[in-house]
Amino acid sequence: MERINAWTAYTEKDEKEVFALAERYKAYLDRGKTERECVKETVRLAEAEGYKDLYSLKSLKPGDRVYVNTMGKAVQLFIIGSEPLEKGMNIIGAHIDSPRLDVKQNPLYEDSDLAYLDTHYYGGIKKYHWVNMPLALHGAVAKKDGTIVEISIGEDESDPVFAVSDLLAHLSQDQQDKKGRVVIEGEALDIIVGGKPLKDAEKDRVKAAVLGVLKEKYGIEEEDFLSAEIEAVPAGKSRDMGLDRSMIIGYGHDDRVCAYAEIEAMFKVKGTPKYTCCCILADKEEIGSVGATGMRARYFENAAAEIMERLGCYSELSLRRCLSACRMLSCDVSAGYDPGFAEAFEKKNAAFLGRGVCFNKYTGSRGKSGSNDANAEFIGRLRAIMDDAGVAFQTAELGRVDKGGGGTIAYICALYGMEVIDSGVPVLSMHAPWEIINKADLYEAVKGYNAFLLKA
Ligand code: MN
Ligand code: MN
């Protein structure tokens, strides 16, 4: 059962919308290169649409729009529906953390007249991808007095950038015989940040010069790295790709492409929907949804309780009923079929770039292990919703059986007993510094997520 390419059905007007949406998405990607920046940008966009901080309100009524900001690293948007909360919500949930190099707590050192920042990589990366590429530093430094210094260096054309070096080709005979996993090892991912000594320093003169710049430009001392979260990410903006401009190459499509599709799908809901709509943008998915800002923390459940309290319908039992009655799309990118690596896929059950938003009944690895396996009944209802709304969709598995695998936040929300299925945009080069999507799939995701919010 082959699905057609979404572009073949577009009118001139549709194409215009696809390209306009892509521009808005690229702006979101370029402003949100970390989870913190994504939260900030999402709140900015939501406030412009009339969303208010849930905790600033004493009561709520149907039609109200609120957001919940969790520690500046995860955010949820809600539109209160006309039906009681006990009937459940329609939820779309994605994650806004992406693979990168995190600067260690004691990072700065000098070796052979070069100053370095030591890093610990975050998420599942191919380490050899991260050498020889301009990197930008983004993050927050928390000083002892409680002030936060925000860092973003390397995005403006006039900014300096940073890099991890690789061994020169001439001397890499031994290196090239190594397995991919160890061509570049984790501890080798140290970022060069300086090469000019401070004349009158006694020792570590290059490091001293770097510390001088940090002090002068940001008011940061070496000790302040102890309470900093600085992420090294590919420097530069997302770009159109292909002579036909059908694709986007950018950092962090996993999973900001689904996050942004969710945001647009929420903003397209006008007036008061039947069921309360919820958009979750979680942190820490790439390292197992852990920590206070990961999906395993209870902020979604807590927000639901706070909303019920403000609607005058909170009880422990009502909350349980609400959570188990929800319907959810766990929105995370799918592995796009790559003809260059055909042996990794099973073609009948693969997601193709351009054929629309993808549904994954299950993910997991080695016999579906760790996956949320969505109910057939729920998928049947979804097919009707997508077809009625004219959404181009496809279904897929995460590659060939026994080739590897992965998971999402789906299984965590399913713990409440709600219906959940994975759904996302196909990506090429997933988890590489620069990933590739097709604009049509983003467009179909927005349409599909919006239809789900209104009709599920
Ligand atoms: Mn993901
Ligand atoms: Mn991922």
XYZ file of C-alpha atoms and ligand atoms in Angstrom:
458
model
C 0.000 0.000 0.000
C 2.034 2.916 -1.275
C 1.285 6.435 -0.091
C 1.570 9.265 -2.600
C 3.959 12.176 -2.267
C 2.086 15.091 -0.694
C 3.541 17.633 -3.140
C 1.726 15.976 -6.066
C -1.656 17.028 -4.625
C -0.775 20.652 -3.817
C -2.330 23.601 -5.577
C -0.318 26.785 -6.095
C -1.965 28.186 -2.971
C -1.024 25.100 -0.930
C 2.600 25.418 -2.040
C 2.638 29.054 -0.967
C 1.415 28.003 2.483
C 4.017 25.232 2.687
C 6.853 27.646 1.922
C 5.510 30.333 4.278
C 5.218 27.797 7.105
C 8.801 26.673 6.421
C 10.037 30.256 6.880
C 8.268 30.538 10.251
C 9.700 27.191 11.309
C 13.244 28.130 10.292
C 12.951 31.310 12.384
C 11.843 29.179 15.372
C 14.763 26.769 14.858
C 17.267 29.601 14.589
C 15.983 31.274 17.764
C 15.721 28.008 19.684
C 19.020 26.155 19.643
C 18.611 24.910 23.221
C 15.623 23.786 25.260
C 15.821 27.041 27.255
C 15.702 29.146 24.089
C 12.822 27.046 22.716
C 10.794 27.639 25.885
C 11.459 31.361 25.707
C 10.453 31.551 22.051
C 7.370 29.376 22.592
C 6.180 31.557 25.481
C 6.799 34.679 23.397
C 4.724 33.292 20.517
C 2.004 32.024 22.878
C 1.660 35.342 24.708
C 1.215 37.081 21.353
C -1.683 34.644 20.751
C -3.305 35.550 24.078
C -1.953 32.728 26.264
C -1.420 33.621 29.931
C 0.706 32.045 32.665
C -1.587 29.526 34.399
C -0.202 30.488 37.798
C -1.156 34.162 37.275
C -4.857 33.206 37.084
C -7.214 32.325 39.957
C -9.970 30.855 37.809
C -10.455 29.534 34.301
C -13.343 29.149 31.864
C -13.784 27.371 28.526
C -11.912 29.128 25.738
C -9.113 30.335 28.018
C -5.548 29.825 26.838
C -2.764 29.230 29.350
C 0.829 28.034 29.496
C 2.938 26.377 32.173
C 6.685 27.040 32.135
C 8.647 24.334 33.998
C 12.032 25.680 35.113
C 12.505 27.407 31.782
C 13.251 24.080 30.069
C 9.838 22.534 29.406
C 6.553 24.223 28.557
C 2.922 23.222 28.140
C 0.105 25.089 26.382
C -3.584 24.487 27.110
C -6.863 25.634 25.561
C -9.786 24.940 27.874
C -12.580 23.056 26.093
C -16.324 23.116 26.592
C -16.549 19.455 27.735
C -15.697 18.598 31.356
C -12.064 17.703 32.002
C -13.167 14.225 33.122
C -13.780 13.492 29.434
C -10.029 13.825 28.872
C -7.874 16.126 26.786
C -6.525 15.942 23.264
C -2.764 16.088 23.735
C 0.119 16.587 21.338
C 3.534 16.177 22.970
C 7.048 16.630 21.618
C 10.522 17.306 23.013
C 12.744 20.354 22.612
C 16.131 19.013 23.747
C 18.513 17.898 20.994
C 21.851 16.062 20.883
C 24.840 18.338 21.492
C 28.063 18.737 23.483
C 27.540 19.934 27.069
C 30.372 21.863 28.698
C 31.606 20.094 31.855
C 31.568 21.719 35.269
C 35.349 22.028 35.420
C 35.907 22.597 31.728
C 38.679 25.073 31.083
C 42.275 23.953 30.534
C 45.312 24.772 28.476
C 47.529 22.449 26.458
C 50.318 23.365 24.028
C 49.304 27.022 23.721
C 45.631 26.205 23.084
C 42.775 26.745 25.550
C 39.999 24.143 25.630
C 36.547 23.569 27.102
C 36.061 19.933 28.078
C 32.635 18.495 27.200
C 30.350 15.543 27.863
C 28.153 14.728 24.894
C 24.366 14.714 25.366
C 22.172 12.138 23.623
C 22.995 9.466 21.077
C 25.502 10.940 18.669
C 28.048 9.666 16.188
C 31.029 11.330 17.835
C 32.997 11.739 14.613
C 30.241 14.068 13.329
C 31.150 16.763 15.799
C 34.733 17.528 14.763
C 35.845 20.138 12.249
C 32.670 22.143 12.300
C 31.943 25.673 13.548
C 30.238 25.433 16.942
C 28.329 28.053 18.905
C 28.054 28.200 22.686
C 24.599 28.731 24.190
C 23.514 28.572 27.773
C 23.061 30.064 31.176
C 25.529 30.741 33.964
C 24.019 30.963 37.447
C 26.119 33.189 39.715
C 26.266 32.781 43.470
C 24.201 35.946 43.989
C 21.323 34.415 42.013
C 21.823 36.354 38.802
C 21.754 34.436 35.521
C 24.121 35.348 32.712
C 22.793 34.211 29.342
C 25.333 33.132 26.758
C 24.988 32.962 22.980
C 28.248 33.188 21.056
C 28.715 32.114 17.457
C 25.396 32.785 15.753
C 25.948 36.348 14.587
C 28.154 36.588 11.485
C 30.503 38.865 13.415
C 30.779 36.432 16.362
C 33.702 34.073 16.789
C 32.926 30.343 16.637
C 34.576 27.293 18.218
C 35.632 23.855 17.021
C 36.823 20.379 17.934
C 39.847 19.501 15.792
C 40.412 16.186 13.996
C 43.638 14.436 13.119
C 45.126 15.518 9.786
C 44.481 13.070 6.934
C 48.237 12.604 6.385
C 48.723 10.982 9.785
C 45.429 9.149 10.172
C 46.448 5.679 8.953
C 45.806 4.113 12.376
C 42.730 6.232 13.073
C 41.053 5.232 9.805
C 41.367 1.550 10.679
C 39.353 2.059 13.871
C 35.668 1.229 14.330
C 33.360 4.246 13.830
C 32.424 4.240 17.489
C 36.021 4.993 18.549
C 37.353 7.033 15.627
C 36.703 9.995 17.911
C 36.244 9.109 21.568
C 34.026 10.956 24.042
C 36.872 12.550 25.943
C 38.370 13.806 22.677
C 35.410 16.144 22.109
C 37.098 19.166 23.657
C 36.417 22.540 22.131
C 39.201 24.955 21.244
C 38.350 28.372 22.668
C 41.625 30.303 22.619
C 45.118 30.566 21.197
C 46.567 33.886 22.346
C 48.578 34.118 25.578
C 48.172 36.873 28.121
C 51.608 38.522 28.174
C 51.967 39.178 31.894
C 50.356 35.991 33.257
C 52.651 33.641 35.179
C 51.381 30.295 33.861
C 48.582 28.907 31.649
C 48.761 32.148 29.769
C 46.260 31.249 27.027
C 43.728 30.081 29.588
C 44.341 33.293 31.534
C 43.570 35.311 28.424
C 40.317 33.388 27.865
C 39.323 33.985 31.492
C 40.063 37.673 30.951
C 37.611 37.828 28.035
C 34.944 35.929 30.014
C 35.352 38.364 32.919
C 35.294 41.442 30.736
C 32.434 40.465 28.394
C 30.229 38.367 30.673
C 31.355 39.025 34.243
C 32.088 35.298 34.652
C 34.863 33.823 36.819
C 36.285 30.313 36.359
C 34.332 29.125 39.440
C 31.068 30.152 37.767
C 31.343 27.192 35.354
C 30.379 25.069 38.364
C 26.829 26.370 38.110
C 26.533 26.781 34.361
C 24.702 24.951 31.601
C 26.526 25.715 28.378
C 25.768 23.728 25.246
C 27.937 23.586 22.139
C 25.727 23.338 19.054
C 26.376 23.700 15.317
C 26.819 27.405 14.565
C 24.643 29.065 11.976
C 21.141 29.097 10.635
C 18.929 26.445 9.098
C 18.864 26.586 5.285
C 16.641 25.604 2.389
C 17.958 22.480 0.695
C 17.598 21.287 -2.882
C 17.275 23.238 -6.148
C 13.510 23.046 -5.631
C 13.854 24.290 -2.019
C 11.668 21.377 -0.926
C 13.767 20.535 2.126
C 15.369 22.172 5.162
C 18.764 21.294 6.561
C 19.095 22.454 10.149
C 20.208 21.649 13.663
C 17.611 20.118 15.997
C 14.783 18.971 13.694
C 14.636 16.139 16.271
C 12.351 17.158 17.741
C 11.765 20.839 17.209
C 10.066 20.162 13.890
C 7.289 18.338 15.761
C 7.389 20.934 18.561
C 6.835 23.712 16.054
C 4.126 21.767 14.193
C 2.349 21.430 17.552
C 2.613 25.147 18.272
C 1.089 26.060 14.894
C -1.592 23.374 15.318
C -2.554 24.902 18.698
C -2.642 28.438 17.303
C -4.968 27.284 14.498
C -7.584 26.252 17.076
C -9.986 29.203 17.208
C -12.603 29.910 19.882
C -13.529 27.138 22.317
C -12.746 23.546 21.277
C -14.905 20.650 22.441
C -12.179 18.937 24.453
C -9.372 20.722 26.256
C -6.327 20.892 23.989
C -2.834 20.411 25.360
C 0.590 20.851 23.804
C 3.540 19.457 25.758
C 7.126 20.442 24.939
C 9.333 18.311 27.162
C 13.042 18.372 27.963
C 15.533 15.489 28.450
C 13.922 13.048 26.003
C 17.295 12.343 24.445
C 18.680 11.055 27.752
C 15.652 9.060 28.890
C 13.074 11.719 29.860
C 14.688 11.979 33.297
C 15.009 14.892 35.718
C 12.521 17.513 36.847
C 12.015 18.821 33.309
C 11.839 15.417 31.587
C 8.502 13.808 30.775
C 8.827 11.367 33.691
C 8.483 14.296 36.103
C 4.861 14.963 36.978
C 4.431 18.457 35.548
C 1.738 17.419 33.101
C -0.310 15.728 35.824
C 0.268 18.700 38.157
C -0.824 21.173 35.491
C -3.986 19.146 34.872
C -4.757 19.290 38.620
C -4.134 23.058 38.753
C -6.427 23.582 35.767
C -9.208 21.483 37.325
C -8.849 23.434 40.571
C -9.278 26.699 38.664
C -12.317 25.299 36.844
C -13.835 24.291 40.199
C -13.865 20.582 39.353
C -10.777 19.190 41.089
C -10.864 15.974 43.033
C -8.313 13.171 43.076
C -10.819 10.891 41.359
C -11.734 13.471 38.700
C -8.045 13.976 37.963
C -7.508 10.203 37.561
C -10.530 10.036 35.247
C -9.230 12.970 33.209
C -5.738 11.531 32.769
C -6.931 8.090 31.733
C -9.500 9.495 29.290
C -6.936 11.561 27.334
C -6.021 10.928 23.722
C -2.473 11.693 22.710
C -0.110 11.982 19.780
C 3.457 11.544 20.978
C 5.025 13.735 18.318
C 8.595 12.753 17.570
C 10.534 12.492 14.356
C 10.597 9.262 12.343
C 13.543 7.710 10.541
C 13.197 8.832 6.925
C 13.952 6.169 4.324
C 17.429 6.777 2.932
C 18.157 5.083 -0.438
C 21.854 5.408 0.358
C 21.390 3.100 3.342
C 18.556 0.924 2.043
C 19.753 -2.115 4.020
C 18.760 -0.414 7.301
C 15.084 -0.194 6.317
C 12.204 -2.456 5.384
C 10.666 -0.578 2.503
C 7.005 -1.507 2.982
C 7.141 -0.137 6.520
C 9.367 2.909 6.152
C 8.636 6.640 6.229
C 9.480 8.504 3.035
C 10.365 12.180 2.834
C 7.468 14.059 1.261
C 4.763 11.464 1.877
C 3.324 13.267 4.886
C 3.146 12.976 8.656
C 4.098 9.542 9.923
C 2.387 7.322 12.517
C 4.422 4.690 14.340
C 2.240 2.082 16.026
C 5.343 1.044 17.922
C 9.027 1.916 18.190
C 11.448 0.109 20.529
C 14.172 -2.365 19.681
C 14.789 -6.142 19.624
C 11.156 -7.270 19.576
C 9.441 -3.914 20.287
C 11.177 -3.711 23.666
C 10.569 -0.395 25.412
C 7.885 0.672 22.974
C 4.381 1.973 23.446
C 2.334 -0.242 21.131
C -0.766 1.784 20.222
C -4.210 0.149 20.184
C -5.682 -0.794 16.807
C -9.021 0.776 17.826
C -7.307 4.129 18.429
C -5.471 3.924 15.085
C -8.757 3.173 13.351
C -10.237 6.402 14.732
C -7.093 8.310 13.763
C -7.287 7.109 10.157
C -10.817 8.511 9.948
C -9.733 11.867 11.428
C -6.775 12.172 9.032
C -8.741 11.144 5.942
C -11.641 13.489 6.781
C -9.188 16.399 7.140
C -7.362 15.492 3.913
C -4.058 14.912 5.687
C -1.303 13.043 3.827
C -0.049 10.443 6.284
C 2.067 7.300 6.241
C 2.883 4.559 8.722
C 6.332 3.242 9.547
C 8.616 1.289 11.828
C 11.961 2.524 13.066
C 14.079 0.634 10.536
C 14.512 -3.092 9.932
C 13.815 -5.524 12.726
C 16.974 -6.107 14.808
C 18.903 -3.193 13.254
C 18.655 -0.990 16.347
C 15.826 1.148 17.616
C 14.767 3.903 19.943
C 11.971 5.290 22.074
C 9.973 8.444 22.718
C 7.817 9.919 25.509
C 4.794 7.823 24.436
C 5.159 5.053 27.011
C 5.331 7.563 29.883
C 1.973 9.175 29.109
C 0.490 5.738 28.462
C 1.149 4.977 32.148
C -1.957 7.034 32.969
C -4.010 4.665 30.840
C -4.616 7.084 27.987
C -4.559 6.231 24.265
C -1.173 7.211 22.783
C 0.497 6.769 19.422
C 3.800 8.050 18.051
C 3.550 10.469 15.184
C 6.161 12.643 13.523
C 8.013 14.092 10.598
C 10.499 11.844 8.725
C 14.119 12.983 9.079
C 17.315 12.087 7.228
C 20.614 12.014 9.171
C 18.782 11.955 12.519
C 21.021 13.021 15.439
C 23.679 14.404 13.081
C 24.645 18.043 13.650
C 22.645 18.948 10.538
C 19.453 17.001 9.926
C 17.157 17.071 6.887
C 13.370 17.263 6.579
C 10.932 17.828 3.744
C 8.731 20.927 4.039
C 5.613 19.042 2.904
C 5.877 16.702 5.900
C 5.983 19.661 8.299
C 2.893 21.097 6.583
C 1.004 17.804 6.835
C 2.039 17.480 10.492
C 0.496 20.856 11.315
C -2.705 19.840 9.495
C -2.778 16.420 11.141
C -2.078 17.683 14.660
C -4.715 20.383 14.321
C -7.297 17.862 13.094
C -6.418 15.644 16.063
C -6.897 18.492 18.550
C -10.331 19.283 17.108
C -11.639 15.808 16.307
C -10.066 13.178 18.573
Mn 13.166 12.653 19.235
Mn 16.284 11.810 19.167
